[in-house]
Amino acid sequence: GASDGPPSPHSSRSSSSGAASPSDRLHMPMLLWLSVHAISSHRLPEWKRPHMNPRLSAAYNKIALPVLRRLGIQMIDTFTSTLHHPEQSVDGVHYPGDVSYENTHAM
């Protein structure tokens, strides 16, 4: 029947273009994307450094940002906090402790 399953995006609650109405958007979940961290290169094995470094992380984020914005996805900047604290990375990629806590509270 008419009440089977979730409402169609083209139901009476949506505009004629199929876009969600303003009241529907208030109830839509927000999708977040964590930017690529600034890699702490000195913690990586030598062979990984040409492929994983802060310069490449920044380039990936620069490419991703306009695509994510166009899709309505908010990017959380984790690059800056990791760039300022490379000594806190245990393996060149992961940042436990203060940096992780700071990034969590940015969300």
mmCIF file of N, CA, C and O in Angstrom:
data_model
loop_
_atom_site.group_PDB
_atom_site.id
_atom_site.type_symbol
_atom_site.label_atom_id
_atom_site.label_comp_id
_atom_site.label_asym_id
_atom_site.label_seq_id
_atom_site.Cartn_x
_atom_site.Cartn_y
_atom_site.Cartn_z
ATOM 1 N N GLY A 1 0.790 -1.184 0.000
ATOM 2 C CA GLY A 1 0.000 0.000 0.000
ATOM 3 C C GLY A 1 0.835 1.251 0.000
ATOM 4 O O GLY A 1 2.049 1.236 -0.114
ATOM 5 N N ALA A 2 0.166 2.375 0.175
ATOM 6 C CA ALA A 2 0.829 3.677 0.114
ATOM 7 C C ALA A 2 1.785 3.886 1.278
ATOM 8 O O ALA A 2 2.689 4.696 1.192
ATOM 9 N N SER A 3 1.597 3.155 2.376
ATOM 10 C CA SER A 3 2.471 3.367 3.523
ATOM 11 C C SER A 3 3.623 2.361 3.578
ATOM 12 O O SER A 3 4.362 2.320 4.534
ATOM 13 N N ASP A 4 3.767 1.532 2.557
ATOM 14 C CA ASP A 4 4.852 0.550 2.539
ATOM 15 C C ASP A 4 6.174 1.231 2.224
ATOM 16 O O ASP A 4 6.300 1.916 1.230
ATOM 17 N N GLY A 5 7.176 1.034 3.071
ATOM 18 C CA GLY A 5 8.525 1.541 2.803
ATOM 19 C C GLY A 5 8.665 3.022 3.078
ATOM 20 O O GLY A 5 7.707 3.709 3.431
ATOM 21 N N PRO A 6 9.884 3.529 2.900
ATOM 22 C CA PRO A 6 10.158 4.949 3.157
ATOM 23 C C PRO A 6 9.513 5.813 2.082
ATOM 24 O O PRO A 6 9.238 5.349 0.973
ATOM 25 N N PRO A 7 9.270 7.086 2.390
ATOM 26 C CA PRO A 7 8.664 7.967 1.396
ATOM 27 C C PRO A 7 9.602 8.157 0.214
ATOM 28 O O PRO A 7 10.814 8.165 0.343
ATOM 29 N N SER A 8 9.021 8.287 -0.928
ATOM 30 C CA SER A 8 9.783 8.528 -2.155
ATOM 31 C C SER A 8 10.337 9.933 -2.139
ATOM 32 O O SER A 8 9.701 10.857 -1.635
ATOM 33 N N PRO A 9 11.542 10.135 -2.725
ATOM 34 C CA PRO A 9 12.054 11.502 -2.810
ATOM 35 C C PRO A 9 11.181 12.369 -3.702
ATOM 36 O O PRO A 9 11.308 13.570 -3.733
ATOM 37 N N HIS A 10 10.279 11.732 -4.436
ATOM 38 C CA HIS A 10 9.389 12.484 -5.323
ATOM 39 C C HIS A 10 7.984 12.571 -4.754
ATOM 40 O O HIS A 10 7.037 12.845 -5.460
ATOM 41 N N SER A 11 7.834 12.340 -3.443
ATOM 42 C CA SER A 11 6.527 12.414 -2.803
ATOM 43 C C SER A 11 6.100 13.866 -2.665
ATOM 44 O O SER A 11 6.830 14.783 -2.994
ATOM 45 N N SER A 12 4.939 14.069 -2.100
ATOM 46 C CA SER A 12 4.409 15.423 -1.955
ATOM 47 C C SER A 12 5.271 16.287 -1.039
ATOM 48 O O SER A 12 5.162 17.501 -1.056
ATOM 49 N N ARG A 13 6.146 15.678 -0.241
ATOM 50 C CA ARG A 13 7.011 16.457 0.647
ATOM 51 C C ARG A 13 8.194 17.064 -0.102
ATOM 52 O O ARG A 13 8.929 17.853 0.441
ATOM 53 N N SER A 14 8.438 16.668 -1.337
ATOM 54 C CA SER A 14 9.554 17.179 -2.115
ATOM 55 C C SER A 14 9.053 18.168 -3.145
ATOM 56 O O SER A 14 7.907 18.141 -3.542
ATOM 57 N N SER A 15 9.942 19.015 -3.600
ATOM 58 C CA SER A 15 9.579 19.955 -4.646
ATOM 59 C C SER A 15 9.420 19.212 -5.958
ATOM 60 O O SER A 15 9.773 18.042 -6.087
ATOM 61 N N SER A 16 8.902 19.883 -6.968
ATOM 62 C CA SER A 16 8.702 19.253 -8.264
ATOM 63 C C SER A 16 10.019 18.821 -8.892
ATOM 64 O O SER A 16 10.044 17.962 -9.758
ATOM 65 N N SER A 17 11.140 19.381 -8.457
ATOM 66 C CA SER A 17 12.441 18.995 -9.014
ATOM 67 C C SER A 17 12.973 17.728 -8.361
ATOM 68 O O SER A 17 13.992 17.193 -8.783
ATOM 69 N N GLY A 18 12.294 17.227 -7.322
ATOM 70 C CA GLY A 18 12.764 16.044 -6.619
ATOM 71 C C GLY A 18 13.670 16.381 -5.447
ATOM 72 O O GLY A 18 14.055 15.509 -4.702
ATOM 73 N N ALA A 19 14.031 17.644 -5.275
ATOM 74 C CA ALA A 19 14.897 18.051 -4.164
ATOM 75 C C ALA A 19 14.087 18.061 -2.878
ATOM 76 O O ALA A 19 12.883 18.287 -2.892
ATOM 77 N N ALA A 20 14.734 17.820 -1.791
ATOM 78 C CA ALA A 20 14.064 17.823 -0.499
ATOM 79 C C ALA A 20 13.600 19.234 -0.168
ATOM 80 O O ALA A 20 14.263 20.212 -0.482
ATOM 81 N N SER A 21 12.445 19.316 0.466
ATOM 82 C CA SER A 21 11.937 20.611 0.891
ATOM 83 C C SER A 21 12.771 21.100 2.071
ATOM 84 O O SER A 21 13.467 20.320 2.716
ATOM 85 N N PRO A 22 12.690 22.408 2.387
ATOM 86 C CA PRO A 22 13.462 22.917 3.538
ATOM 87 C C PRO A 22 13.170 22.162 4.828
ATOM 88 O O PRO A 22 14.073 21.895 5.608
ATOM 89 N N SER A 23 11.914 21.775 5.066
ATOM 90 C CA SER A 23 11.610 21.047 6.308
ATOM 91 C C SER A 23 12.219 19.656 6.289
ATOM 92 O O SER A 23 12.641 19.147 7.323
ATOM 93 N N ASP A 24 12.294 19.012 5.118
ATOM 94 C CA ASP A 24 12.931 17.694 5.029
ATOM 95 C C ASP A 24 14.426 17.793 5.294
ATOM 96 O O ASP A 24 15.007 16.926 5.926
ATOM 97 N N ARG A 25 15.073 18.849 4.803
ATOM 98 C CA ARG A 25 16.517 18.995 4.991
ATOM 99 C C ARG A 25 16.879 19.145 6.458
ATOM 100 O O ARG A 25 17.968 18.771 6.869
ATOM 101 N N LEU A 26 15.974 19.656 7.276
ATOM 102 C CA LEU A 26 16.241 19.784 8.708
ATOM 103 C C LEU A 26 16.393 18.412 9.360
ATOM 104 O O LEU A 26 17.045 18.283 10.384
ATOM 105 N N HIS A 27 15.810 17.391 8.760
ATOM 106 C CA HIS A 27 15.831 16.054 9.339
ATOM 107 C C HIS A 27 16.825 15.124 8.648
ATOM 108 O O HIS A 27 16.951 13.980 9.038
ATOM 109 N N MET A 28 17.511 15.617 7.651
ATOM 110 C CA MET A 28 18.477 14.789 6.942
ATOM 111 C C MET A 28 19.783 14.738 7.731
ATOM 112 O O MET A 28 20.212 15.744 8.280
ATOM 113 N N PRO A 29 20.409 13.586 7.795
ATOM 114 C CA PRO A 29 21.697 13.501 8.500
ATOM 115 C C PRO A 29 22.773 14.276 7.745
ATOM 116 O O PRO A 29 22.706 14.419 6.532
ATOM 117 N N MET A 30 23.745 14.792 8.474
ATOM 118 C CA MET A 30 24.854 15.505 7.859
ATOM 119 C C MET A 30 25.995 14.516 7.654
ATOM 120 O O MET A 30 26.334 13.766 8.569
ATOM 121 N N LEU A 31 26.528 14.494 6.471
ATOM 122 C CA LEU A 31 27.656 13.620 6.184
ATOM 123 C C LEU A 31 28.936 14.433 6.308
ATOM 124 O O LEU A 31 29.064 15.514 5.726
ATOM 125 N N LEU A 32 29.867 13.925 7.103
ATOM 126 C CA LEU A 32 31.150 14.597 7.333
ATOM 127 C C LEU A 32 32.263 13.783 6.703
ATOM 128 O O LEU A 32 32.204 12.559 6.662
ATOM 129 N N TRP A 33 33.292 14.454 6.255
ATOM 130 C CA TRP A 33 34.470 13.821 5.674
ATOM 131 C C TRP A 33 35.682 14.390 6.390
ATOM 132 O O TRP A 33 35.860 15.601 6.445
ATOM 133 N N LEU A 34 36.508 13.523 6.936
ATOM 134 C CA LEU A 34 37.745 13.986 7.556
ATOM 135 C C LEU A 34 38.792 14.140 6.465
ATOM 136 O O LEU A 34 39.017 13.209 5.689
ATOM 137 N N SER A 35 39.409 15.296 6.416
ATOM 138 C CA SER A 35 40.445 15.513 5.408
ATOM 139 C C SER A 35 41.597 14.544 5.619
ATOM 140 O O SER A 35 41.739 13.941 6.684
ATOM 141 N N VAL A 36 42.419 14.390 4.600
ATOM 142 C CA VAL A 36 43.599 13.550 4.724
ATOM 143 C C VAL A 36 44.559 14.249 5.685
ATOM 144 O O VAL A 36 44.809 15.446 5.572
ATOM 145 N N HIS A 37 45.076 13.501 6.640
ATOM 146 C CA HIS A 37 46.033 14.051 7.608
ATOM 147 C C HIS A 37 47.330 14.466 6.917
ATOM 148 O O HIS A 37 47.676 13.954 5.867
ATOM 149 N N ALA A 38 48.040 15.347 7.572
ATOM 150 C CA ALA A 38 49.400 15.669 7.146
ATOM 151 C C ALA A 38 50.265 14.500 7.614
ATOM 152 O O ALA A 38 50.403 14.250 8.797
ATOM 153 N N ILE A 39 50.786 13.776 6.694
ATOM 154 C CA ILE A 39 51.583 12.594 7.025
ATOM 155 C C ILE A 39 52.861 13.022 7.747
ATOM 156 O O ILE A 39 53.528 13.968 7.344
ATOM 157 N N SER A 40 53.185 12.336 8.798
ATOM 158 C CA SER A 40 54.434 12.584 9.520
ATOM 159 C C SER A 40 55.506 11.704 8.874
ATOM 160 O O SER A 40 55.784 10.587 9.312
ATOM 161 N N SER A 41 56.089 12.212 7.802
ATOM 162 C CA SER A 41 56.968 11.425 6.944
ATOM 163 C C SER A 41 58.138 10.780 7.682
ATOM 164 O O SER A 41 58.528 9.654 7.365
ATOM 165 N N HIS A 42 58.708 11.477 8.656
ATOM 166 C CA HIS A 42 59.880 10.914 9.341
ATOM 167 C C HIS A 42 59.555 9.641 10.117
ATOM 168 O O HIS A 42 60.455 8.893 10.482
ATOM 169 N N ARG A 43 58.277 9.377 10.352
ATOM 170 C CA ARG A 43 57.872 8.152 11.059
ATOM 171 C C ARG A 43 57.609 6.989 10.095
ATOM 172 O O ARG A 43 57.378 5.866 10.527
ATOM 173 N N LEU A 44 57.604 7.278 8.792
ATOM 174 C CA LEU A 44 57.323 6.246 7.796
ATOM 175 C C LEU A 44 58.600 5.551 7.335
ATOM 176 O O LEU A 44 59.677 6.145 7.373
ATOM 177 N N PRO A 45 58.465 4.329 6.830
ATOM 178 C CA PRO A 45 59.620 3.700 6.188
ATOM 179 C C PRO A 45 60.037 4.537 4.971
ATOM 180 O O PRO A 45 59.190 5.169 4.325
ATOM 181 N N GLU A 46 61.294 4.542 4.668
ATOM 182 C CA GLU A 46 61.839 5.356 3.578
ATOM 183 C C GLU A 46 61.089 5.147 2.259
ATOM 184 O O GLU A 46 60.812 6.109 1.532
ATOM 185 N N TRP A 47 60.726 3.922 1.938
ATOM 186 C CA TRP A 47 60.103 3.635 0.643
ATOM 187 C C TRP A 47 58.707 4.248 0.517
ATOM 188 O O TRP A 47 58.221 4.460 -0.594
ATOM 189 N N LYS A 48 58.039 4.555 1.625
ATOM 190 C CA LYS A 48 56.697 5.145 1.566
ATOM 191 C C LYS A 48 56.734 6.668 1.393
ATOM 192 O O LYS A 48 55.753 7.263 0.953
ATOM 193 N N ARG A 49 57.811 7.301 1.739
ATOM 194 C CA ARG A 49 57.866 8.768 1.795
ATOM 195 C C ARG A 49 57.558 9.470 0.470
ATOM 196 O O ARG A 49 56.893 10.505 0.484
ATOM 197 N N PRO A 50 57.968 8.950 -0.674
ATOM 198 C CA PRO A 50 57.590 9.628 -1.923
ATOM 199 C C PRO A 50 56.087 9.547 -2.220
ATOM 200 O O PRO A 50 55.553 10.353 -2.970
ATOM 201 N N HIS A 51 55.412 8.569 -1.611
ATOM 202 C CA HIS A 51 53.992 8.341 -1.887
ATOM 203 C C HIS A 51 53.066 8.856 -0.798
ATOM 204 O O HIS A 51 51.867 8.982 -1.017
ATOM 205 N N MET A 52 53.615 9.127 0.365
ATOM 206 C CA MET A 52 52.828 9.584 1.509
ATOM 207 C C MET A 52 53.604 10.695 2.210
ATOM 208 O O MET A 52 54.590 10.431 2.892
ATOM 209 N N ASN A 53 53.149 11.922 2.024
ATOM 210 C CA ASN A 53 53.821 13.060 2.647
ATOM 211 C C ASN A 53 52.838 14.223 2.747
ATOM 212 O O ASN A 53 51.769 14.193 2.125
ATOM 213 N N PRO A 54 53.164 15.246 3.530
ATOM 214 C CA PRO A 54 52.225 16.361 3.716
ATOM 215 C C PRO A 54 51.859 17.080 2.414
ATOM 216 O O PRO A 54 50.726 17.510 2.242
ATOM 217 N N ARG A 55 52.806 17.188 1.492
ATOM 218 C CA ARG A 55 52.524 17.863 0.216
ATOM 219 C C ARG A 55 51.426 17.129 -0.550
ATOM 220 O O ARG A 55 50.482 17.741 -1.059
ATOM 221 N N LEU A 56 51.507 15.801 -0.621
ATOM 222 C CA LEU A 56 50.482 15.021 -1.311
ATOM 223 C C LEU A 56 49.149 15.053 -0.561
ATOM 224 O O LEU A 56 48.090 15.126 -1.184
ATOM 225 N N SER A 57 49.205 15.020 0.758
ATOM 226 C CA SER A 57 47.965 15.118 1.538
ATOM 227 C C SER A 57 47.245 16.423 1.234
ATOM 228 O O SER A 57 46.029 16.437 1.032
ATOM 229 N N ALA A 58 47.982 17.520 1.199
ATOM 230 C CA ALA A 58 47.384 18.822 0.887
ATOM 231 C C ALA A 58 46.787 18.823 -0.514
ATOM 232 O O ALA A 58 45.698 19.360 -0.738
ATOM 233 N N ALA A 59 47.482 18.203 -1.460
ATOM 234 C CA ALA A 59 46.977 18.149 -2.843
ATOM 235 C C ALA A 59 45.688 17.331 -2.918
ATOM 236 O O ALA A 59 44.729 17.736 -3.592
ATOM 237 N N TYR A 60 45.630 16.194 -2.227
ATOM 238 C CA TYR A 60 44.406 15.384 -2.217
ATOM 239 C C TYR A 60 43.240 16.169 -1.628
ATOM 240 O O TYR A 60 42.131 16.151 -2.154
ATOM 241 N N ASN A 61 43.493 16.872 -0.525
ATOM 242 C CA ASN A 61 42.433 17.655 0.106
ATOM 243 C C ASN A 61 41.946 18.774 -0.813
ATOM 244 O O ASN A 61 40.746 19.047 -0.886
ATOM 245 N N LYS A 62 42.867 19.413 -1.513
ATOM 246 C CA LYS A 62 42.502 20.505 -2.426
ATOM 247 C C LYS A 62 41.613 19.994 -3.559
ATOM 248 O O LYS A 62 40.662 20.657 -3.955
ATOM 249 N N ILE A 63 41.906 18.807 -4.055
ATOM 250 C CA ILE A 63 41.090 18.208 -5.114
ATOM 251 C C ILE A 63 39.733 17.772 -4.577
ATOM 252 O O ILE A 63 38.702 17.963 -5.229
ATOM 253 N N ALA A 64 39.713 17.193 -3.391
ATOM 254 C CA ALA A 64 38.476 16.650 -2.824
ATOM 255 C C ALA A 64 37.491 17.719 -2.380
ATOM 256 O O ALA A 64 36.278 17.526 -2.501
ATOM 257 N N LEU A 65 37.969 18.837 -1.873
ATOM 258 C CA LEU A 65 37.083 19.831 -1.261
ATOM 259 C C LEU A 65 35.959 20.309 -2.190
ATOM 260 O O LEU A 65 34.786 20.269 -1.800
ATOM 261 N N PRO A 66 36.227 20.763 -3.413
ATOM 262 C CA PRO A 66 35.109 21.222 -4.250
ATOM 263 C C PRO A 66 34.131 20.111 -4.617
ATOM 264 O O PRO A 66 32.929 20.354 -4.736
ATOM 265 N N VAL A 67 34.615 18.897 -4.753
ATOM 266 C CA VAL A 67 33.732 17.764 -5.058
ATOM 267 C C VAL A 67 32.813 17.501 -3.873
ATOM 268 O O VAL A 67 31.602 17.340 -4.028
ATOM 269 N N LEU A 68 33.390 17.466 -2.682
ATOM 270 C CA LEU A 68 32.590 17.229 -1.483
ATOM 271 C C LEU A 68 31.566 18.342 -1.278
ATOM 272 O O LEU A 68 30.407 18.075 -0.953
ATOM 273 N N ARG A 69 31.976 19.581 -1.458
ATOM 274 C CA ARG A 69 31.038 20.706 -1.301
ATOM 275 C C ARG A 69 29.875 20.590 -2.274
ATOM 276 O O ARG A 69 28.724 20.812 -1.908
ATOM 277 N N ARG A 70 30.188 20.234 -3.513
ATOM 278 C CA ARG A 70 29.143 20.100 -4.536
ATOM 279 C C ARG A 70 28.136 19.015 -4.139
ATOM 280 O O ARG A 70 26.958 19.106 -4.451
ATOM 281 N N LEU A 71 28.595 18.012 -3.426
ATOM 282 C CA LEU A 71 27.731 16.919 -2.982
ATOM 283 C C LEU A 71 27.064 17.190 -1.632
ATOM 284 O O LEU A 71 26.335 16.352 -1.122
ATOM 285 N N GLY A 72 27.356 18.341 -1.046
ATOM 286 C CA GLY A 72 26.758 18.700 0.237
ATOM 287 C C GLY A 72 27.423 18.024 1.428
ATOM 288 O O GLY A 72 26.821 17.890 2.486
ATOM 289 N N ILE A 73 28.667 17.597 1.255
ATOM 290 C CA ILE A 73 29.407 16.927 2.321
ATOM 291 C C ILE A 73 30.378 17.928 2.940
ATOM 292 O O ILE A 73 31.133 18.577 2.230
ATOM 293 N N GLN A 74 30.346 18.035 4.244
ATOM 294 C CA GLN A 74 31.222 18.966 4.945
ATOM 295 C C GLN A 74 32.554 18.306 5.271
ATOM 296 O O GLN A 74 32.595 17.225 5.855
ATOM 297 N N MET A 75 33.663 18.956 4.875
ATOM 298 C CA MET A 75 34.990 18.441 5.196
ATOM 299 C C MET A 75 35.444 19.026 6.524
ATOM 300 O O MET A 75 35.390 20.231 6.728
ATOM 301 N N ILE A 76 35.883 18.160 7.414
ATOM 302 C CA ILE A 76 36.473 18.571 8.683
ATOM 303 C C ILE A 76 37.982 18.602 8.481
ATOM 304 O O ILE A 76 38.579 17.610 8.060
ATOM 305 N N ASP A 77 38.599 19.736 8.766
ATOM 306 C CA ASP A 77 40.038 19.905 8.541
ATOM 307 C C ASP A 77 40.839 19.215 9.635
ATOM 308 O O ASP A 77 40.957 19.709 10.744
ATOM 309 N N THR A 78 41.384 18.052 9.325
ATOM 310 C CA THR A 78 42.296 17.375 10.240
ATOM 311 C C THR A 78 43.744 17.560 9.788
ATOM 312 O O THR A 78 44.666 17.222 10.524
ATOM 313 N N PHE A 79 43.908 18.101 8.591
ATOM 314 C CA PHE A 79 45.252 18.316 8.050
ATOM 315 C C PHE A 79 46.032 19.312 8.915
ATOM 316 O O PHE A 79 47.174 19.067 9.285
ATOM 317 N N THR A 80 45.415 20.447 9.243
ATOM 318 C CA THR A 80 46.118 21.510 9.960
ATOM 319 C C THR A 80 46.626 21.042 11.320
ATOM 320 O O THR A 80 47.789 21.253 11.658
ATOM 321 N N SER A 81 45.767 20.383 12.089
ATOM 322 C CA SER A 81 46.198 19.954 13.423
ATOM 323 C C SER A 81 47.295 18.899 13.348
ATOM 324 O O SER A 81 48.205 18.888 14.181
ATOM 325 N N THR A 82 47.236 18.027 12.361
ATOM 326 C CA THR A 82 48.279 17.008 12.243
ATOM 327 C C THR A 82 49.568 17.594 11.676
ATOM 328 O O THR A 82 50.657 17.146 12.033
ATOM 329 N N LEU A 83 49.458 18.613 10.846
ATOM 330 C CA LEU A 83 50.647 19.275 10.307
ATOM 331 C C LEU A 83 51.440 19.950 11.425
ATOM 332 O O LEU A 83 52.666 19.933 11.433
ATOM 333 N N HIS A 84 50.739 20.519 12.393
ATOM 334 C CA HIS A 84 51.390 21.240 13.491
ATOM 335 C C HIS A 84 51.953 20.328 14.580
ATOM 336 O O HIS A 84 52.671 20.797 15.454
ATOM 337 N N HIS A 85 51.609 19.031 14.528
ATOM 338 C CA HIS A 85 52.067 18.114 15.584
ATOM 339 C C HIS A 85 52.551 16.779 15.019
ATOM 340 O O HIS A 85 52.075 15.712 15.433
ATOM 341 N N PRO A 86 53.528 16.797 14.112
ATOM 342 C CA PRO A 86 54.001 15.522 13.532
ATOM 343 C C PRO A 86 54.609 14.596 14.577
ATOM 344 O O PRO A 86 54.578 13.376 14.419
ATOM 345 N N GLU A 87 55.124 15.152 15.648
ATOM 346 C CA GLU A 87 55.757 14.335 16.687
ATOM 347 C C GLU A 87 54.750 13.453 17.428
ATOM 348 O O GLU A 87 55.132 12.488 18.075
ATOM 349 N N GLN A 88 53.457 13.775 17.303
ATOM 350 C CA GLN A 88 52.444 12.994 18.017
ATOM 351 C C GLN A 88 51.954 11.778 17.236
ATOM 352 O O GLN A 88 51.165 10.987 17.751
ATOM 353 N N SER A 89 52.424 11.627 16.006
ATOM 354 C CA SER A 89 52.030 10.449 15.237
ATOM 355 C C SER A 89 52.887 9.266 15.668
ATOM 356 O O SER A 89 54.106 9.361 15.756
ATOM 357 N N VAL A 90 52.239 8.140 15.884
ATOM 358 C CA VAL A 90 52.967 6.949 16.308
ATOM 359 C C VAL A 90 53.568 6.181 15.126
ATOM 360 O O VAL A 90 54.537 5.461 15.279
ATOM 361 N N ASP A 91 52.977 6.372 13.939
ATOM 362 C CA ASP A 91 53.411 5.594 12.782
ATOM 363 C C ASP A 91 53.464 6.401 11.486
ATOM 364 O O ASP A 91 53.662 5.859 10.416
ATOM 365 N N GLY A 92 53.273 7.711 11.575
ATOM 366 C CA GLY A 92 53.278 8.569 10.395
ATOM 367 C C GLY A 92 51.896 8.881 9.859
ATOM 368 O O GLY A 92 51.714 9.807 9.089
ATOM 369 N N VAL A 93 50.899 8.105 10.292
ATOM 370 C CA VAL A 93 49.541 8.267 9.763
ATOM 371 C C VAL A 93 48.511 8.501 10.872
ATOM 372 O O VAL A 93 47.613 9.315 10.721
ATOM 373 N N HIS A 94 48.644 7.801 11.968
ATOM 374 C CA HIS A 94 47.669 7.894 13.055
ATOM 375 C C HIS A 94 48.167 8.846 14.138
ATOM 376 O O HIS A 94 49.355 8.872 14.448
ATOM 377 N N TYR A 95 47.218 9.622 14.675
ATOM 378 C CA TYR A 95 47.530 10.648 15.668
ATOM 379 C C TYR A 95 46.645 10.467 16.889
ATOM 380 O O TYR A 95 45.585 11.069 16.998
ATOM 381 N N PRO A 96 47.050 9.626 17.826
ATOM 382 C CA PRO A 96 46.259 9.457 19.047
ATOM 383 C C PRO A 96 46.450 10.649 19.987
ATOM 384 O O PRO A 96 47.228 11.552 19.707
ATOM 385 N N GLY A 97 45.765 10.621 21.081
ATOM 386 C CA GLY A 97 45.983 11.635 22.111
ATOM 387 C C GLY A 97 45.397 12.984 21.776
ATOM 388 O O GLY A 97 44.274 13.084 21.278
ATOM 389 N N ASP A 98 46.155 14.040 22.053
ATOM 390 C CA ASP A 98 45.663 15.416 21.937
ATOM 391 C C ASP A 98 45.155 15.759 20.546
ATOM 392 O O ASP A 98 44.136 16.420 20.395
ATOM 393 N N VAL A 99 45.866 15.326 19.508
ATOM 394 C CA VAL A 99 45.453 15.656 18.143
ATOM 395 C C VAL A 99 44.128 14.979 17.814
ATOM 396 O O VAL A 99 43.219 15.597 17.267
ATOM 397 N N SER A 100 43.997 13.726 18.179
ATOM 398 C CA SER A 100 42.745 13.007 17.949
ATOM 399 C C SER A 100 41.599 13.666 18.716
ATOM 400 O O SER A 100 40.495 13.840 18.193
ATOM 401 N N TYR A 101 41.874 14.041 19.936
ATOM 402 C CA TYR A 101 40.853 14.703 20.776
ATOM 403 C C TYR A 101 40.419 16.029 20.133
ATOM 404 O O TYR A 101 39.225 16.326 20.048
ATOM 405 N N GLU A 102 41.378 16.813 19.654
ATOM 406 C CA GLU A 102 41.068 18.086 18.989
ATOM 407 C C GLU A 102 40.203 17.854 17.751
ATOM 408 O O GLU A 102 39.242 18.576 17.524
ATOM 409 N N ASN A 103 40.561 16.863 16.961
ATOM 410 C CA ASN A 103 39.792 16.580 15.745
ATOM 411 C C ASN A 103 38.387 16.083 16.049
ATOM 412 O O ASN A 103 37.437 16.442 15.363
ATOM 413 N N THR A 104 38.257 15.300 17.096
ATOM 414 C CA THR A 104 36.940 14.811 17.501
ATOM 415 C C THR A 104 36.046 15.970 17.902
ATOM 416 O O THR A 104 34.866 16.012 17.531
ATOM 417 N N HIS A 105 36.598 16.926 18.609
ATOM 418 C CA HIS A 105 35.783 18.068 19.047
ATOM 419 C C HIS A 105 35.492 19.041 17.916
ATOM 420 O O HIS A 105 34.571 19.851 18.043
ATOM 421 N N ALA A 106 36.200 18.957 16.817
ATOM 422 C CA ALA A 106 35.895 19.791 15.647
ATOM 423 C C ALA A 106 34.600 19.354 14.978
ATOM 424 O O ALA A 106 33.981 20.104 14.250
ATOM 425 N N MET A 107 34.192 18.112 15.278
ATOM 426 C CA MET A 107 32.964 17.594 14.670
ATOM 427 C C MET A 107 31.787 17.992 15.503
ATOM 428 O O MET A 107 30.709 18.053 15.176
#
